[in-house]
Coordinates of C-alpha atoms in Angstrom, one line a residue:
Chain A
M1 CA 0.0 0.0 0.1
T2 CA 1.4 3.4 -0.9
E3 CA 1.0 6.0 1.7
L4 CA 1.8 9.8 1.4
T5 CA 4.0 9.6 4.4
P6 CA 6.0 6.5 4.4
A7 CA 5.8 4.7 7.7
N8 CA 9.3 5.0 8.4
R9 CA 9.2 8.7 8.1
R10 CA 6.0 9.0 10.2
F11 CA 6.0 11.2 13.4
L12 CA 7.3 8.8 16.0
A13 CA 5.1 10.4 18.6
F14 CA 2.0 9.2 16.9
D15 CA 3.2 5.7 17.0
L16 CA 0.8 3.5 18.7
D17 CA 3.1 1.4 20.8
G18 CA 3.6 2.4 24.3
T19 CA 4.4 5.9 25.8
E20 CA 8.1 5.7 25.6
R21 CA 8.6 6.6 22.0
E22 CA 5.8 9.1 22.4
Q23 CA 7.5 10.9 25.3
A24 CA 10.8 10.6 23.5
G25 CA 9.4 12.2 20.5
L26 CA 7.6 15.0 22.4
N27 CA 10.3 16.2 24.8
G28 CA 9.0 14.2 27.6
H29 CA 5.4 14.9 27.2
T30 CA 2.5 12.7 26.0
I31 CA -0.3 13.4 23.5
E32 CA -2.7 13.5 26.4
Q33 CA -0.8 16.2 28.2
L34 CA -0.7 18.2 24.9
S35 CA -4.4 17.7 24.4
D36 CA -5.0 18.9 27.8
Y37 CA -2.7 21.8 27.2
L38 CA -4.8 22.9 24.2
D39 CA -8.0 22.4 26.2
H40 CA -6.7 25.1 28.6
G41 CA -5.8 27.5 25.8
R42 CA -2.1 26.7 26.2
L43 CA -2.2 28.4 29.5
P44 CA -0.4 28.6 31.9
A45 CA 2.5 28.8 29.3
D46 CA 4.9 25.8 29.4
P47 CA 8.1 26.6 27.9
G48 CA 9.0 22.9 27.8
I49 CA 6.1 22.5 25.3
D50 CA 6.1 25.9 23.5
D51 CA 9.8 25.7 22.8
S52 CA 9.8 22.2 21.5
P53 CA 9.5 21.8 17.7
D54 CA 8.3 18.3 18.1
C55 CA 5.6 19.4 20.5
E56 CA 4.7 22.1 18.1
I57 CA 4.3 19.6 15.2
A58 CA 2.0 17.4 17.4
L59 CA 0.0 20.4 18.7
R60 CA -0.5 21.6 15.1
G61 CA -1.8 18.1 14.4
L62 CA -4.2 18.1 17.4
E63 CA -5.5 21.5 16.3
R64 CA -6.0 20.2 12.8
L65 CA -7.8 17.2 14.3
R66 CA -10.1 19.5 16.3
R67 CA -10.9 21.7 13.3
A68 CA -11.9 18.5 11.4
Q69 CA -13.9 17.3 14.5
R70 CA -15.7 20.7 14.6
S71 CA -16.6 20.7 10.9
L72 CA -17.6 17.0 11.2
L73 CA -19.9 18.0 14.1
E74 CA -21.3 20.9 12.2
R75 CA -21.9 18.7 9.2
D76 CA -23.6 16.1 11.3
L77 CA -25.8 18.7 13.1
E78 CA -26.7 20.2 9.7
R79 CA -27.9 16.9 8.5
E80 CA -29.8 16.2 11.7
S81 CA -31.5 19.7 11.5
R82 CA -32.6 19.0 7.9
R83 CA -34.8 15.9 9.2
D84 CA -38.5 16.4 9.3
D85 CA -40.1 17.2 12.6
S86 CA -41.6 13.7 13.3
W87 CA -38.9 13.0 15.8
V88 CA -39.9 16.0 18.0
S89 CA -43.6 14.9 17.8
S90 CA -43.0 11.4 18.8
I91 CA -41.1 12.5 21.8
L92 CA -43.6 15.0 22.9
N93 CA -46.5 12.6 22.3
N94 CA -44.9 10.2 24.7
I95 CA -44.5 12.3 27.7
T96 CA -47.1 13.0 30.1
L97 CA -48.0 16.0 32.3
E98 CA -48.5 13.7 35.2
A99 CA -44.8 13.7 35.9
H100 CA -45.0 17.3 37.0
A101 CA -48.6 17.5 38.3
G102 CA -47.5 17.9 41.8
R103 CA -49.9 18.3 44.7
E104 CA -53.7 18.4 44.4
I105 CA -55.2 21.6 45.6
P106 CA -58.8 21.2 46.8
L107 CA -61.8 23.3 45.5
T108 CA -65.0 23.3 47.4
H109 CA -68.4 21.9 46.2
P110 CA -71.5 21.3 48.4
S111 CA -72.0 17.6 47.4
P112 CA -70.4 15.0 49.8
T113 CA -69.5 12.8 46.8
A114 CA -67.5 15.6 45.1
R115 CA -63.7 15.9 45.3
L116 CA -62.7 18.6 43.1
V117 CA -59.0 19.7 42.7
V118 CA -56.7 21.8 40.6
T119 CA -53.2 20.4 40.4
E120 CA -50.1 22.3 41.5
G121 CA -48.8 22.0 38.0
A122 CA -51.8 23.8 36.6
V123 CA -51.4 26.6 39.1
R124 CA -47.7 27.0 38.1
G125 CA -48.9 27.0 34.5
I126 CA -51.4 29.9 35.5
L127 CA -48.4 31.9 37.0
R128 CA -46.1 31.2 34.0
E129 CA -48.8 32.4 31.6
T130 CA -49.8 35.3 33.5
G131 CA -46.1 36.5 33.2
D132 CA -45.9 35.5 29.6
R133 CA -48.8 37.8 28.8
M134 CA -46.9 40.8 30.1
Q135 CA -44.2 42.5 27.9
N136 CA -40.6 42.0 28.6
V137 CA -41.0 39.4 31.4
F138 CA -40.1 35.8 31.6
V139 CA -41.4 33.6 34.4
G140 CA -39.0 30.8 35.5
R141 CA -39.4 28.7 38.4
C142 CA -42.6 29.0 40.5
V143 CA -42.8 27.4 44.0
L144 CA -45.9 27.1 46.1
V145 CA -44.7 27.2 49.8
G146 CA -47.0 25.7 52.4
D147 CA -49.6 23.0 52.8
V148 CA -51.8 23.6 49.7
S149 CA -53.7 20.4 50.3
V150 CA -55.5 21.8 53.4
P151 CA -58.2 24.4 52.5
G152 CA -57.7 27.8 54.1
T153 CA -54.0 27.3 55.0
P154 CA -52.0 30.5 54.3
I155 CA -49.4 29.9 51.7
S156 CA -46.8 32.0 49.9
I157 CA -45.5 31.9 46.4
R158 CA -41.9 32.3 45.1
V159 CA -41.3 33.2 41.6
D160 CA -38.2 33.8 39.5
V161 CA -38.5 36.2 36.8
T162 CA -36.2 37.6 34.1
V163 CA -36.7 41.1 32.6
F164 CA -35.3 42.7 29.6
P165 CA -32.7 45.4 30.4
G166 CA -33.9 48.9 30.9
E167 CA -37.2 47.8 32.5
N168 CA -38.4 49.6 35.6
I169 CA -38.0 46.4 37.8
P170 CA -40.1 47.5 40.9
L171 CA -42.9 48.6 38.7
L172 CA -42.9 45.4 36.6
A173 CA -42.7 43.2 39.7
D174 CA -45.6 45.2 41.1
Q175 CA -47.8 44.7 38.1
L176 CA -46.8 41.0 37.8
R177 CA -47.7 40.5 41.5
H178 CA -51.1 42.0 41.0
A179 CA -51.8 40.1 37.9
M180 CA -50.8 36.8 39.7
Y181 CA -53.0 37.5 42.7
A182 CA -55.9 38.0 40.3
A183 CA -55.3 34.9 38.4
L184 CA -54.8 32.8 41.6
S185 CA -58.0 34.2 43.1
K186 CA -60.0 33.2 40.1
Y187 CA -58.6 29.7 39.4
T188 CA -57.8 28.6 42.9
E189 CA -59.1 28.9 46.4
L190 CA -55.7 29.3 47.8
V191 CA -55.1 31.8 50.6
V192 CA -52.0 33.5 49.3
V193 CA -50.3 35.8 51.8
A194 CA -47.2 36.6 49.8
I195 CA -45.8 36.5 46.4
D196 CA -42.1 36.9 46.5
I197 CA -40.6 37.8 43.1
T198 CA -36.9 37.4 42.4
V199 CA -35.9 39.4 39.4
S200 CA -32.8 38.9 37.2
D201 CA -31.9 41.3 34.5
L202 CA -31.6 39.5 31.3
Q203 CA -28.2 41.1 30.7
S204 CA -26.7 40.5 33.9
L205 CA -27.4 36.7 33.7
P206 CA -26.2 34.5 34.9
E207 CA -23.7 36.2 37.3
A208 CA -25.6 38.9 39.1
S209 CA -29.2 39.1 39.9
A210 CA -31.0 41.7 41.8
H211 CA -33.3 40.6 44.4
E212 CA -36.6 42.4 44.4
Q213 CA -38.6 41.1 47.3
E214 CA -41.8 42.4 48.6
N215 CA -44.6 41.1 50.5
Q216 CA -48.2 42.3 50.1
Chain B
M1 CA -78.6 -3.7 40.1
T2 CA -76.4 -3.9 37.0
T3 CA -74.1 -1.5 35.5
D4 CA -75.1 -0.1 32.2
P5 CA -71.8 0.0 30.1
A6 CA -73.5 2.3 27.6
S7 CA -73.9 5.1 30.1
F8 CA -70.2 5.0 31.1
D9 CA -69.1 5.1 27.5
Q10 CA -71.0 8.4 27.2
L11 CA -69.0 10.0 30.0
D12 CA -66.2 11.2 27.8
I13 CA -68.6 12.9 25.4
L14 CA -70.7 14.3 28.2
V15 CA -67.5 15.9 30.0
R16 CA -66.3 17.4 26.8
R17 CA -69.6 19.0 26.3
V18 CA -69.6 20.8 29.6
P19 CA -69.1 24.5 29.1
G20 CA -65.6 25.7 30.0
V21 CA -63.9 22.4 29.5
A22 CA -61.1 22.9 27.0
A23 CA -59.5 19.4 27.1
L24 CA -60.1 16.0 28.5
Y25 CA -57.2 13.9 29.5
P26 CA -56.9 10.2 30.4
A27 CA -57.5 9.9 34.1
G28 CA -55.9 6.3 34.2
S29 CA -52.4 5.3 35.2
I30 CA -49.6 6.9 33.5
V31 CA -48.1 3.6 32.2
A32 CA -51.5 2.5 30.7
T33 CA -52.0 6.0 29.2
V34 CA -48.6 6.3 27.5
L35 CA -49.0 2.7 26.2
T36 CA -52.3 3.3 24.9
A37 CA -51.3 6.7 23.4
T38 CA -48.3 5.1 21.7
L39 CA -50.3 2.4 20.3
D40 CA -52.8 4.7 19.0
A41 CA -50.2 7.0 17.6
V42 CA -48.6 4.0 15.8
A43 CA -52.0 2.9 14.4
H44 CA -52.9 6.6 13.5
R45 CA -56.2 6.3 15.4
A46 CA -58.1 8.1 18.0
P47 CA -57.4 7.1 21.5
A48 CA -59.4 4.0 22.2
A49 CA -59.6 3.7 25.9
P50 CA -62.2 5.9 27.7
L51 CA -60.5 8.9 29.3
V52 CA -62.9 9.2 32.2
L53 CA -61.9 6.5 34.7
I54 CA -64.6 4.5 36.4
D55 CA -63.7 2.3 39.4
Q56 CA -66.4 -0.1 40.4
H57 CA -66.5 -1.0 44.1
A58 CA -68.8 -3.3 46.1
D59 CA -70.6 -0.1 47.5
G60 CA -70.8 1.9 44.2
V61 CA -68.7 3.6 41.6
R62 CA -65.9 6.1 41.8
V63 CA -65.4 8.3 38.7
T64 CA -62.4 10.4 37.9
A65 CA -62.3 13.0 35.1
K66 CA -59.1 14.9 34.3
I67 CA -59.7 18.1 32.5
G68 CA -58.2 21.2 31.2
I69 CA -60.2 24.5 31.2
G70 CA -60.3 27.7 29.3
A71 CA -59.7 31.2 30.7
A72 CA -63.3 32.3 30.9
E73 CA -64.4 30.7 34.1
S74 CA -63.1 29.8 37.4
S75 CA -61.8 26.2 38.1
R76 CA -64.5 25.8 40.7
D77 CA -67.2 26.7 38.4
V78 CA -66.1 24.5 35.6
S79 CA -65.1 21.5 37.7
G80 CA -68.3 21.7 39.7
R81 CA -70.3 21.7 36.6
V82 CA -68.5 18.6 35.4
H83 CA -69.2 16.9 38.6
D84 CA -72.9 17.7 38.5
A85 CA -73.2 16.6 35.0
I86 CA -71.6 13.2 35.7
A87 CA -73.7 12.8 38.8
A88 CA -76.9 13.6 37.0
H89 CA -76.0 11.3 34.2
L90 CA -75.2 8.4 36.4
E91 CA -78.4 8.8 38.3
R92 CA -80.5 8.9 35.2
G93 CA -78.9 5.7 33.9
G94 CA -80.0 3.9 37.0
N95 CA -76.4 2.9 37.8
P96 CA -74.8 1.7 41.1
P97 CA -74.6 4.5 43.7
V98 CA -71.8 7.0 43.3
V99 CA -69.2 6.8 46.1
Q100 CA -67.1 9.8 44.7
I101 CA -66.7 11.9 41.7
V102 CA -63.2 13.3 41.3
V103 CA -62.7 16.2 38.9
I104 CA -59.0 17.2 38.4
V105 CA -58.2 20.4 36.7
A106 CA -54.8 19.6 35.2
S107 CA -54.4 22.6 33.1
V108 CA -55.8 26.1 32.6
R109 CA -55.2 27.8 29.3
L110 CA -55.2 31.5 29.7
S111 CA -54.2 32.2 26.1
V112 CA -56.5 31.1 23.2
Chain C
M1 CA -52.1 13.0 29.3
P2 CA -49.9 13.0 26.2
G3 CA -48.1 16.3 25.2
R4 CA -49.0 17.8 21.9
V5 CA -46.9 19.4 19.4
R6 CA -47.9 22.9 18.7
E7 CA -47.5 24.4 15.4
Q8 CA -44.0 25.6 15.2
V9 CA -44.0 29.3 15.6
A10 CA -41.3 31.6 16.7
S11 CA -41.7 32.0 20.5
P12 CA -39.7 34.2 22.9
L13 CA -38.8 31.0 24.6
D14 CA -36.7 30.0 21.6
A15 CA -34.1 32.6 22.7
A16 CA -34.4 31.9 26.4
A17 CA -31.4 30.7 28.4
D18 CA -31.0 27.0 29.3
Q19 CA -31.6 27.7 32.9
M20 CA -35.0 29.4 32.3
L21 CA -36.1 26.6 30.0
A22 CA -35.0 23.9 32.4
D23 CA -36.8 25.7 35.3
R24 CA -39.9 26.0 33.3
A25 CA -39.8 22.5 32.0
R26 CA -39.2 21.2 35.6
D27 CA -42.5 23.1 36.5
G28 CA -44.3 21.2 33.8
D29 CA -44.0 23.6 30.9
L30 CA -44.2 21.4 27.7
R31 CA -43.3 24.4 25.5
A32 CA -40.0 25.0 27.3
F33 CA -39.2 21.3 27.1
E34 CA -39.9 21.4 23.4
V35 CA -37.4 24.3 22.9
L36 CA -34.8 22.0 24.7
V37 CA -35.6 19.1 22.6
R38 CA -35.1 21.1 19.4
R39 CA -32.0 22.8 20.8
Y40 CA -30.1 19.7 21.9
G41 CA -31.9 16.8 20.2
P42 CA -29.8 17.0 17.0
L43 CA -26.5 16.9 19.1
M44 CA -27.9 13.9 21.1
R45 CA -28.7 12.2 17.8
V46 CA -25.3 12.8 16.3
Y47 CA -23.7 11.5 19.6
A48 CA -25.9 8.5 19.9
T49 CA -25.2 7.7 16.3
R50 CA -21.5 7.8 17.0
V51 CA -21.6 5.7 20.1
L52 CA -23.9 3.1 18.7
G53 CA -21.8 2.9 15.5
S54 CA -25.0 3.2 13.2
N55 CA -28.3 5.2 13.3
D56 CA -30.6 2.1 13.3
E57 CA -31.3 2.7 17.0
T58 CA -30.8 6.5 17.3
D59 CA -34.4 7.3 17.3
D60 CA -35.3 5.1 20.1
V61 CA -32.4 6.0 22.2
V62 CA -32.9 9.8 21.9
Q63 CA -36.7 9.4 22.4
E64 CA -36.0 7.3 25.6
S65 CA -33.4 9.9 26.7
F66 CA -36.0 12.8 26.5
I67 CA -38.7 10.8 28.2
T68 CA -36.3 10.0 31.1
A69 CA -35.3 13.6 31.1
W70 CA -38.8 14.8 31.4
Q71 CA -39.6 12.6 34.2
H72 CA -36.5 13.4 36.2
L73 CA -36.1 17.1 35.6
G74 CA -36.9 17.5 39.2
T75 CA -33.5 16.0 40.2
L76 CA -31.6 18.5 38.1
E77 CA -30.5 21.1 40.6
D78 CA -28.7 23.6 38.3
G79 CA -30.8 24.3 35.3
S80 CA -28.0 25.9 33.4
A81 CA -26.2 22.5 33.3
V82 CA -29.1 21.1 31.3
K83 CA -27.0 20.4 28.2
S84 CA -24.4 18.2 30.0
W85 CA -27.2 16.5 32.0
L86 CA -28.9 15.7 28.7
M87 CA -25.6 14.3 27.2
R88 CA -25.1 12.1 30.3
I89 CA -28.6 10.6 29.9
V90 CA -28.1 9.9 26.2
S91 CA -24.7 8.4 27.0
R92 CA -26.1 6.2 29.6
K93 CA -29.0 5.1 27.2
S94 CA -26.5 4.4 24.3
I95 CA -24.3 2.5 26.4
D96 CA -27.1 0.4 27.9
R97 CA -28.0 -0.3 24.4
L98 CA -24.7 -1.5 23.5
R99 CA -24.7 -3.8 26.6
T100 CA -27.9 -5.4 25.6
R101 CA -26.7 -5.8 22.0
R102 CA -23.5 -7.4 23.0
P103 CA -23.7 -8.7 26.5
H104 CA -20.2 -10.1 26.7
V105 CA -18.2 -7.5 25.1
N106 CA -14.6 -7.9 25.9
I107 CA -12.2 -5.0 25.9
D108 CA -9.2 -7.1 24.8
E109 CA -11.0 -8.6 21.8
T110 CA -12.3 -5.4 20.6
D111 CA -9.2 -3.4 21.1
A112 CA -7.6 -4.5 17.9
P113 CA -5.6 -2.1 15.8
A114 CA -7.6 0.1 13.5
P115 CA -7.5 -1.2 10.0
E116 CA -5.5 0.9 7.6
S117 CA -7.7 2.8 5.4
S118 CA -7.6 1.6 1.9
A119 CA -5.6 3.6 -0.6
P120 CA -5.9 6.9 1.3
H121 CA -4.0 8.7 -1.5
A122 CA -6.6 7.9 -3.9
R123 CA -9.2 9.7 -1.9
V124 CA -7.2 12.3 -0.5
E125 CA -7.8 14.7 -3.5
V126 CA -11.6 14.4 -3.5
E127 CA -12.4 13.7 0.0
S128 CA -12.4 16.6 2.5
Q129 CA -10.7 16.2 5.9
T130 CA -14.1 16.0 7.5
E131 CA -15.3 13.2 5.4
A132 CA -12.0 11.3 6.1
L133 CA -12.3 12.0 9.8
A134 CA -15.8 10.5 9.6
R135 CA -14.4 7.4 8.0
V136 CA -11.5 6.9 10.2
L137 CA -13.6 7.4 13.3
A138 CA -16.0 4.7 12.1
A139 CA -13.1 2.4 11.6
L140 CA -11.8 2.8 15.1
P141 CA -12.2 -0.1 17.5
E142 CA -15.4 0.3 19.4
D143 CA -13.9 1.0 22.7
Q144 CA -11.7 3.7 21.4
R145 CA -14.6 5.3 19.6
R146 CA -16.8 5.2 22.6
C147 CA -14.0 6.8 24.8
W148 CA -13.2 9.3 22.2
T149 CA -17.0 10.3 21.6
L150 CA -17.6 10.6 25.4
R151 CA -14.6 12.9 25.8
E152 CA -14.9 15.0 22.6
L153 CA -18.6 15.2 22.1
A154 CA -20.0 14.8 25.5
E155 CA -17.0 16.4 27.2
Y156 CA -16.7 13.9 29.9
S157 CA -13.6 13.8 32.2
Y158 CA -11.4 10.9 32.1
G159 CA -12.8 9.7 35.5
D160 CA -16.3 10.1 34.4
I161 CA -15.6 8.0 31.3
A162 CA -14.1 5.3 33.6
A163 CA -17.2 5.4 35.7
E164 CA -19.6 5.3 32.8
L165 CA -17.9 2.4 31.0
N166 CA -16.9 0.6 34.1
L167 CA -13.3 0.6 33.2
P168 CA -10.2 1.3 35.1
L169 CA -8.9 4.9 34.6
S170 CA -5.7 3.6 33.3
T171 CA -7.5 1.7 30.5
V172 CA -9.5 4.7 29.5
R173 CA -6.4 6.8 29.2
G174 CA -4.9 4.1 27.1
L175 CA -7.8 3.8 24.9
L176 CA -8.1 7.6 24.3
A177 CA -4.3 7.8 23.7
R178 CA -4.6 5.1 21.0
A179 CA -7.6 6.8 19.5
R180 CA -5.9 10.1 19.3
K181 CA -2.7 8.8 17.9
T182 CA -4.6 6.7 15.4
L183 CA -6.5 9.8 14.3
L184 CA -3.4 12.0 14.2
R185 CA -1.4 9.4 12.3
Q186 CA -4.2 9.1 9.7
M187 CA -4.3 12.8 9.3
E188 CA -0.6 12.9 8.7
D189 CA -1.4 10.7 5.8
W190 CA -4.1 13.1 4.4
R191 CA -1.8 16.1 4.6

């Protein structure tokens, strides 16, 4: 078999047998070390690697390999994204809301045979949608704190919200809180004593987040 | 007293027709539901199993309906109406006594 | 109740951060979960296909992975880590699939040297390095390819690969070293 680089002129460090020849060809280093060095952006600088022509050859090879890996991944992802949507449908058609239904929150009815409930999952959905109907607000996590299964028990609600930069956060939080109270009183019989809203600015994510908390 | 299966079969239709009900979900176990849904999806057919669940006990029946509601009315009003409709239907059909009617509001769709 | 696919319309959620989507999905928001499925599903499919060595079972593995993810979202503490969490699930599902396919897989038997590519010089003119890499990867011994994929596509640490594949760390290092050197050597040939 003809090869572009004859086997006897091949770069010794890429030889498959053992690490001795590898280290001998790489100024005492291994391919694994060089690969980790690249992972860390060649920092902190190691003159033992940077000043070795053999290491430089190997590093260039590794970089070339990574470029090829990246373009291979891009090609594969491109192919996948051209598929029709049926795989998404088959996933979504096979999951059930039950997994996140949460606790059952009672609703009153005069008949002794009636047991009417709204699920915690539905209540979280109400809170999310209430936020989604407002401009420039994203509602994230919603937590119902307290024993929601016992009618009349005071509970509180914690909501994480992301707003777009430049918004008046206290004003928005106040509007959201009022809208949530209104929705909760319409669709549930929960006795909500507080809605704590934690606001993050979209731009400051994920590092900093302003905490705007206010009880009503 | 014997149970009239026909009056049970009609419960799905009955519940769907209650004003304010936007969706009717299977009230059975998750596994059974997923399996049925998968088989139905494979066969490209409408779900076969009744969605409203009926448990027969020695002292009567227990009915469970899981619904989604629209934005217009409160959960209590809609679920109460579903309860009343099921109760009236079972009474008319001369079925075994009703032990309990459970109505679960599993989703509230605020937007259209 | 089964989820329903909505008509695909541009939603503000499409641009939302992973953390927000994971938080909402954990609360039962199917729309947020759908955005995650679309965002990471293709990568998971590419990945499963590489680990499995073919795409015959990719649909099943990725579907199972997302169903598992949906059911266990409550255990994901840091929503911003949802990508690596999903990759972990699809890794495990893919590896489980391999185990059932070949219950008595033996490292020594499968760690044969990679076959030399046939007549590389004939292809080098017409074949891009991308295509060549795909071919060489496919020809790697299975254990090497699996380690390489876990490392390079799923970004596992050496220790995590060892735990996932139930292999000694030294074996993982050896397999990865061989995989890299084989790929590097083949790339020398394409140059």
